[in-house]
XYZ file of C-alpha atoms in Angstrom:
525
model
C 358.580 19.299 -26.411
C 358.143 22.733 -28.021
C 360.170 24.000 -30.963
C 361.171 27.019 -28.913
C 363.046 24.964 -26.379
C 364.926 22.956 -28.993
C 366.437 26.161 -30.358
C 367.676 27.374 -26.984
C 370.977 26.606 -25.306
C 370.564 23.410 -23.318
C 372.666 21.880 -20.541
C 372.771 18.149 -19.959
C 373.463 17.016 -16.387
C 374.326 13.389 -15.661
C 374.996 11.723 -12.324
C 376.466 8.205 -12.254
C 375.750 6.772 -8.815
C 376.325 3.378 -7.290
C 372.741 2.321 -8.033
C 371.248 4.702 -10.611
C 372.399 6.837 -13.514
C 370.296 10.003 -13.714
C 370.050 12.636 -16.429
C 368.396 16.054 -16.617
C 368.130 18.514 -19.482
C 367.874 22.200 -18.560
C 367.065 25.323 -20.545
C 367.806 28.353 -18.417
C 366.017 27.686 -15.139
C 363.550 25.226 -16.661
C 363.907 21.457 -16.358
C 363.025 20.269 -19.873
C 363.231 16.503 -19.362
C 364.636 13.867 -17.013
C 365.463 10.155 -17.093
C 366.690 7.508 -14.671
C 367.979 3.974 -15.112
C 370.192 1.532 -13.276
C 373.960 2.061 -13.377
C 375.877 -0.543 -15.355
C 379.184 -2.128 -14.453
C 380.924 -0.552 -17.462
C 379.414 2.924 -16.748
C 379.308 3.773 -20.469
C 376.292 1.694 -21.482
C 374.257 2.991 -18.541
C 374.954 6.590 -19.563
C 374.101 5.868 -23.216
C 370.845 4.151 -22.239
C 369.714 6.902 -19.865
C 370.519 9.824 -22.166
C 368.977 8.065 -25.177
C 365.707 7.712 -23.276
C 365.924 11.362 -22.226
C 366.409 12.599 -25.797
C 363.712 10.348 -27.237
C 361.126 11.428 -24.663
C 361.897 15.142 -25.041
C 362.383 15.392 -28.797
C 365.447 17.566 -28.249
C 367.990 17.762 -31.044
C 371.463 16.664 -30.036
C 373.045 19.748 -31.603
C 371.069 21.988 -29.227
C 373.066 20.671 -26.255
C 375.933 23.079 -25.614
C 377.512 21.588 -22.484
C 377.512 18.256 -20.648
C 378.158 18.103 -16.901
C 378.790 14.717 -15.261
C 379.005 13.776 -11.592
C 380.176 10.373 -10.405
C 380.980 8.545 -7.175
C 382.902 5.778 -8.932
C 386.280 6.878 -7.531
C 385.435 7.287 -3.868
C 383.516 3.991 -3.959
C 386.594 2.274 -5.382
C 388.879 3.543 -2.610
C 386.390 2.796 0.167
C 385.921 -0.732 -1.167
C 389.698 -1.140 -1.861
C 389.090 -2.213 -5.460
C 390.762 -1.279 -8.759
C 393.529 0.590 -6.912
C 397.118 0.924 -8.113
C 400.217 0.484 -5.975
C 401.916 3.845 -5.454
C 405.518 5.021 -5.290
C 405.416 7.502 -2.378
C 408.100 10.173 -2.625
C 408.445 12.657 0.247
C 410.796 15.598 -0.319
C 411.633 16.803 3.193
C 414.905 15.555 4.648
C 416.525 16.389 6.999
C 413.159 17.535 8.404
C 409.635 16.060 8.557
C 410.712 12.457 9.015
C 409.166 11.889 12.464
C 405.828 10.664 11.080
C 406.406 8.420 8.053
C 404.053 8.194 5.067
C 400.994 5.925 5.540
C 401.050 6.430 9.333
C 397.531 5.981 10.691
C 396.216 4.250 7.584
C 394.002 1.156 7.996
C 395.926 -2.033 7.252
C 393.805 -2.960 4.258
C 394.350 0.499 2.745
C 398.125 0.124 3.168
C 397.935 -3.259 1.449
C 395.921 -1.732 -1.395
C 398.489 0.983 -2.224
C 401.646 -0.855 -1.119
C 404.486 0.399 1.079
C 406.813 1.805 -1.557
C 408.221 4.770 0.378
C 411.130 7.015 -0.611
C 412.375 9.849 1.646
C 414.699 12.342 -0.058
C 416.370 15.644 0.790
C 414.999 19.091 0.091
C 412.326 21.462 1.332
C 411.437 24.985 2.367
C 410.148 26.896 5.368
C 406.705 28.514 5.354
C 408.417 31.696 4.175
C 409.404 29.944 0.956
C 413.111 29.965 1.860
C 414.927 26.640 1.258
C 416.241 24.834 4.302
C 417.859 22.121 2.133
C 418.530 21.808 -1.599
C 416.564 19.332 -3.662
C 418.434 16.015 -3.778
C 417.946 15.341 -7.467
C 420.175 12.261 -7.503
C 418.138 10.614 -4.732
C 414.915 11.388 -6.596
C 416.299 9.780 -9.748
C 417.381 6.672 -7.800
C 413.927 6.410 -6.257
C 412.315 6.617 -9.700
C 414.639 3.913 -11.060
C 413.740 1.637 -8.144
C 409.998 2.298 -8.577
C 410.239 1.555 -12.288
C 412.017 -1.699 -11.473
C 409.097 -2.690 -9.246
C 406.681 -2.117 -12.109
C 404.958 0.841 -10.455
C 403.126 3.352 -12.661
C 401.521 5.638 -10.068
C 403.594 8.155 -8.097
C 402.682 10.561 -5.255
C 405.101 13.414 -4.512
C 404.860 15.614 -1.412
C 407.094 18.324 0.045
C 407.078 20.594 3.090
C 404.968 23.733 2.534
C 404.390 22.747 -1.077
C 401.444 25.187 -1.480
C 404.024 27.944 -0.918
C 406.796 26.352 -2.994
C 405.111 24.049 -5.538
C 408.204 24.350 -7.746
C 409.994 21.825 -5.504
C 407.355 19.190 -6.244
C 407.219 20.107 -9.920
C 410.974 19.732 -10.279
C 410.811 16.336 -8.549
C 407.947 15.387 -10.894
C 410.015 16.294 -13.960
C 412.905 14.142 -12.759
C 410.595 11.173 -12.123
C 408.897 11.651 -15.503
C 412.229 11.359 -17.324
C 412.869 7.990 -15.697
C 409.211 6.844 -15.809
C 407.682 8.536 -18.890
C 404.440 6.528 -18.639
C 403.925 7.199 -14.929
C 400.779 8.861 -13.564
C 402.228 11.427 -11.150
C 400.330 13.329 -8.446
C 401.924 16.312 -6.683
C 400.416 17.130 -3.304
C 400.128 20.879 -3.895
C 397.458 20.108 -6.517
C 395.162 18.307 -4.090
C 395.553 19.681 -0.557
C 396.327 22.680 1.603
C 398.820 23.463 4.341
C 399.669 20.409 6.460
C 402.131 17.859 5.105
C 400.653 14.570 6.373
C 397.011 15.163 5.400
C 398.035 16.633 2.037
C 400.362 13.704 1.383
C 397.554 11.274 2.234
C 395.304 12.946 -0.330
C 398.060 12.721 -2.954
C 398.555 8.996 -2.278
C 394.809 8.304 -2.534
C 394.676 10.248 -5.774
C 397.650 8.382 -7.219
C 396.081 5.038 -6.330
C 392.967 6.061 -8.301
C 394.753 7.556 -11.305
C 394.622 4.438 -13.477
C 390.934 3.847 -12.740
C 390.150 7.515 -13.352
C 391.700 7.420 -16.808
C 389.516 4.451 -17.749
C 386.270 5.795 -16.241
C 386.617 9.315 -17.670
C 387.482 7.849 -21.074
C 384.380 5.645 -20.810
C 382.215 8.677 -20.024
C 383.657 10.596 -22.965
C 383.082 7.586 -25.219
C 379.449 7.483 -24.114
C 378.908 11.137 -25.070
C 380.609 10.529 -28.435
C 378.404 7.485 -29.094
C 375.380 9.666 -28.367
C 376.538 12.038 -31.147
C 376.576 14.982 -28.747
C 379.154 17.539 -29.882
C 379.562 19.619 -26.748
C 382.275 20.197 -24.144
C 382.182 17.708 -21.272
C 382.894 18.746 -17.683
C 383.090 16.745 -14.448
C 381.585 18.067 -11.227
C 383.796 18.254 -8.145
C 383.363 18.283 -4.383
C 382.413 21.948 -3.993
C 379.594 21.847 -6.549
C 381.575 23.381 -9.396
C 383.098 21.955 -12.580
C 386.503 20.813 -13.768
C 387.664 19.596 -17.167
C 387.792 15.902 -18.041
C 391.596 16.102 -18.208
C 391.706 17.520 -14.664
C 389.312 14.828 -13.434
C 391.498 12.118 -14.989
C 394.574 13.522 -13.260
C 392.876 14.478 -9.976
C 389.960 12.078 -9.368
C 390.063 12.806 -5.639
C 388.491 16.202 -6.373
C 385.286 14.410 -7.427
C 384.834 12.010 -4.512
C 381.892 13.879 -2.942
C 380.355 15.246 -6.123
C 377.263 13.032 -5.788
C 376.010 14.473 -2.478
C 377.144 17.946 -3.513
C 375.147 17.824 -6.742
C 372.081 16.686 -4.826
C 372.426 19.574 -2.370
C 372.809 22.106 -5.177
C 369.994 20.530 -7.178
C 367.638 20.516 -4.211
C 368.314 24.202 -3.554
C 367.734 25.025 -7.218
C 364.473 23.066 -7.478
C 362.997 24.651 -4.335
C 364.513 28.121 -4.496
C 365.965 27.594 -1.009
C 369.327 29.126 -0.157
C 369.535 27.775 3.421
C 368.161 24.334 4.260
C 368.802 20.760 5.356
C 369.065 18.383 2.390
C 368.301 14.675 2.724
C 369.273 12.762 -0.408
C 368.082 9.149 -0.396
C 369.639 7.002 -3.098
C 369.615 3.292 -3.664
C 372.505 2.580 -1.291
C 372.852 5.459 1.182
C 371.095 8.485 2.618
C 373.332 11.562 2.471
C 372.485 14.478 4.763
C 374.009 17.908 4.292
C 373.254 21.618 4.370
C 372.942 24.267 1.717
C 374.166 27.688 2.890
C 373.892 30.651 0.581
C 373.081 28.313 -2.297
C 376.239 26.203 -1.917
C 376.955 23.113 0.200
C 378.316 23.819 3.668
C 381.931 22.672 3.783
C 383.321 20.766 6.719
C 385.779 22.543 8.987
C 387.200 19.370 10.495
C 389.555 16.804 9.010
C 388.073 14.701 6.222
C 388.304 10.929 6.216
C 388.077 8.929 3.011
C 387.969 5.204 3.537
C 389.503 5.665 6.986
C 392.345 7.923 5.770
C 392.632 11.497 7.016
C 392.979 14.249 4.411
C 392.662 18.050 4.339
C 391.172 18.945 0.964
C 387.799 20.621 0.578
C 384.669 18.502 0.976
C 381.030 19.200 1.795
C 379.867 18.548 5.340
C 377.826 15.420 4.665
C 376.809 12.515 6.877
C 376.035 9.267 5.080
C 374.122 6.330 6.534
C 373.405 2.925 5.013
C 369.723 3.412 4.273
C 368.419 3.575 0.713
C 365.894 2.206 -1.721
C 367.937 -0.947 -2.271
C 368.671 -1.585 1.421
C 368.101 -5.090 2.752
C 365.117 -5.412 5.085
C 365.451 -8.113 7.740
C 363.416 -9.385 10.672
C 365.376 -10.201 13.807
C 362.969 -11.579 16.376
C 360.326 -8.913 16.904
C 362.502 -6.181 15.358
C 362.786 -5.084 11.760
C 366.025 -3.535 10.499
C 366.890 -1.708 7.275
C 370.442 -1.657 5.852
C 373.273 -0.877 6.019
C 373.924 -3.263 3.106
C 372.173 -2.775 -0.225
C 371.608 -4.641 -3.466
C 372.643 -1.422 -5.270
C 372.130 -1.469 -9.035
C 371.118 -5.150 -8.742
C 367.748 -3.966 -7.413
C 366.393 -4.518 -10.940
C 367.089 -8.243 -10.656
C 367.238 -9.044 -6.928
C 364.386 -6.950 -5.464
C 361.065 -8.759 -5.033
C 359.259 -6.173 -7.182
C 361.436 -7.184 -10.124
C 361.292 -10.957 -9.669
C 364.113 -11.415 -7.159
C 364.078 -12.838 -3.648
C 365.568 -9.986 -1.581
C 363.185 -7.864 0.491
C 364.267 -4.247 0.037
C 363.118 -0.876 1.318
C 361.603 -0.158 -2.102
C 359.489 -3.322 -1.830
C 358.201 -2.067 1.516
C 357.399 1.401 0.133
C 355.360 -0.045 -2.738
C 353.485 -2.497 -0.519
C 352.715 0.348 1.898
C 351.212 2.390 -0.934
C 353.947 5.059 -1.029
C 354.930 4.384 -4.649
C 353.818 2.492 -7.750
C 356.746 0.798 -9.495
C 357.626 -2.759 -10.468
C 355.155 -5.644 -10.166
C 353.415 -5.623 -6.732
C 352.018 -9.136 -7.348
C 355.545 -10.494 -6.864
C 355.761 -9.161 -3.289
C 355.621 -11.419 -0.254
C 352.691 -9.916 1.712
C 353.401 -8.365 5.118
C 350.947 -7.213 7.749
C 350.283 -3.498 8.146
C 351.962 -3.623 11.558
C 355.137 -5.069 10.063
C 355.133 -2.529 7.229
C 354.780 0.284 9.760
C 357.622 -1.166 11.852
C 359.979 -1.152 8.852
C 358.995 2.393 7.834
C 359.481 3.570 11.423
C 363.005 2.096 11.473
C 363.829 4.068 8.319
C 362.424 7.281 9.802
C 364.317 6.917 13.075
C 367.663 6.248 11.386
C 367.327 9.359 9.211
C 366.109 11.552 12.084
C 369.009 10.470 14.308
C 371.459 11.289 11.511
C 369.930 14.759 11.104
C 370.422 15.378 14.827
C 374.063 14.330 14.553
C 374.948 16.762 11.776
C 372.936 19.801 12.878
C 375.055 22.540 14.444
C 372.144 24.732 15.543
C 368.718 24.205 17.029
C 367.288 26.862 14.693
C 364.546 25.355 12.512
C 365.340 25.008 8.816
C 363.309 23.635 5.921
C 364.197 20.078 4.917
C 364.529 19.229 1.226
C 363.887 15.554 0.491
C 365.382 14.363 -2.800
C 366.836 11.292 -4.476
C 365.244 8.286 -6.136
C 364.839 6.588 -2.752
C 362.796 9.404 -1.201
C 359.723 7.172 -1.597
C 360.763 5.202 1.496
C 360.004 8.165 3.796
C 356.400 7.857 4.958
C 355.914 10.942 7.130
C 357.508 14.354 7.868
C 360.953 14.090 9.430
C 361.573 15.615 12.840
C 364.101 18.403 13.273
C 362.851 20.586 10.406
C 360.449 23.519 10.087
C 358.879 21.922 6.999
C 359.607 19.081 4.570
C 359.609 19.740 0.825
C 359.697 17.180 -2.005
C 360.299 19.310 -5.088
C 359.363 18.338 -8.653
C 362.118 16.200 -10.203
C 363.370 15.335 -6.703
C 364.377 11.882 -7.921
C 367.030 13.388 -10.238
C 368.137 16.344 -8.101
C 371.751 15.171 -8.431
C 371.628 15.415 -12.236
C 369.963 18.844 -11.969
C 372.737 19.931 -9.605
C 375.336 18.826 -12.142
C 373.580 20.708 -14.952
C 373.510 24.042 -13.089
C 377.106 23.849 -11.881
C 379.537 26.675 -12.527
C 383.259 26.442 -13.190
C 385.464 27.406 -10.280
C 388.987 28.456 -9.542
C 390.474 28.336 -6.065
C 393.577 29.398 -4.238
C 394.685 28.300 -0.767
C 398.115 29.707 0.118
C 400.168 31.395 2.785
C 400.975 35.045 2.000
C 403.608 37.241 3.631
C 401.109 39.951 4.586
C 403.575 42.183 6.544
C 405.805 42.351 3.470
C 403.128 42.587 0.771
C 400.445 44.492 2.619
C 396.990 43.060 3.308
C 395.235 44.648 0.330
C 397.905 43.514 -2.101
C 397.924 39.955 -0.710
C 394.120 39.670 -0.960
C 394.108 41.030 -4.503
C 396.835 38.599 -5.523
C 394.782 35.696 -4.183
C 391.615 36.921 -5.953
C 393.434 37.374 -9.257
C 394.918 33.876 -9.022
C 391.499 32.351 -8.273
C 389.885 34.174 -11.212
C 392.686 33.125 -13.549
C 392.271 29.503 -12.430
C 388.528 29.635 -13.205
C 389.109 31.066 -16.687
C 391.800 28.480 -17.391
C 389.324 25.735 -16.412
C 386.768 27.000 -18.957
C 384.790 29.802 -17.276
C 383.665 32.849 -19.242
C 386.266 35.560 -18.446
C 383.669 38.352 -18.372
C 381.439 36.671 -15.810
C 383.782 35.274 -13.158
C 382.923 36.407 -9.625
C 384.588 36.012 -6.240
C 382.163 34.131 -3.982
C 384.346 33.306 -0.975
C 387.307 34.922 0.787
C 388.713 33.445 3.999
C 391.685 35.039 5.746
C 393.378 33.136 8.564
C 396.258 34.935 10.333
C 398.943 32.447 11.354
C 399.380 33.893 14.851
C 401.768 31.102 15.863
C 404.231 32.320 13.223
C 406.421 35.225 14.259
C 406.527 36.757 10.779
C 402.750 37.249 10.710
C 401.910 35.295 7.542
C 398.241 34.678 6.689
C 396.558 31.762 5.011
C 394.179 33.139 2.364
C 391.529 30.998 0.682
C 389.604 32.426 -2.273
C 386.997 30.840 -4.530
C 385.917 32.310 -7.873
C 383.098 30.921 -10.028
C 381.745 31.615 -13.498
C 379.487 30.071 -16.155
C 380.820 27.760 -18.852
C 382.292 29.900 -21.624
C 380.370 27.930 -24.276
C 377.086 29.048 -22.678
C 378.029 32.724 -22.440
């Protein structure tokens, strides 16, 4: 490690996955050092261990680190697995309208059980124009809060008709609930979703169910950075590849649920210099396949499902399959299968290479000569034909997934990243070329380290009344202000996305305008 680099501004990217915790230290566009270790159950000790190894191997001074960016899949994994979730008081402000489809409609039974059926429907709401159709029933809201408090609930989700247009209705309801339940963790739907009551409400309920866990995990991450004696601002990466503050992540963990795949996509693009490509990220548990378009992950245009629940907030267009380095390998008759279950972070104790008894995809890769890790003498020998059969099963599963997510037959380069990329034995079909960049195994941590801070707006604007130019400028100004408030440098915020959707089914001619602004962390200039 040269003295020059230690005096420069450094960014530390960390990604806490289900199997591995990765770290990468960047100076400008140069990757200074990387480290990888298994994720720990408490999260904190795994982060401390990984970053300590990174700093010791690089010789970097802790005071040269000016920003820490962390990505994690802890929250989405918790909801998918229905663990560590809180019961939620669900408050819908809509009567006498919007009562035809009740809250939790269409949810899987086990998800309903996990969040409880504590539903309160109260009066109040507005039209898409922002005009009230019924006054807010403050007494009913207070009664609902008293009842929820009596049940011992501490998480609350509040939704209202056209809340992105009239968020004040939800905020007023929140204030009333907070007076009755001062210790409650309250989510308002306008903070997590766009137009569309049911999907936005679903996202708010999921977020509220994760709020308690998020507070503990984010606090654990902050404790880890403090223990490492790193005095730098800490940010959390979110679904679109940009950053939010730790306080925002604690309050809105749902915004981080796809940050792992997103960071890998961004990191892969950065490491290869590709702005348009297919990205295949192979971890210890899953293979995530997505696209980078213009340097950012391609976002899905269809409804998003998290743990079987439909939502409408922004997420990258990613297809995940149960194939990874820790995947179980089994023989069924003459056939060999890989996944979808995985030993996850227990690979270090349960995989044959590390003294365990489970045959994993990593064991196969090492025995086939694709990698050199662990102790090969511990492996149960397989014939070359059987090794090839397992590797072919892995290839076919990934190639079929690529075909499913591609929207065009046009050839694109394929970027292969992730610690599990060693299980791919030959070029994958459906791509013009396959690239494995340097530091591919920690592309997710690199993606976190290069992330910018963003601000977004997604609202309906009365274009006939305001005028198109004025409406667009209002949306851009709001997005820029949101980015600066989140920690972006005010002199370097740029508008990177503007989407205008005329609401032709509405007689008044309103338009939905979505704007995204991004900028570097203010601490880095």
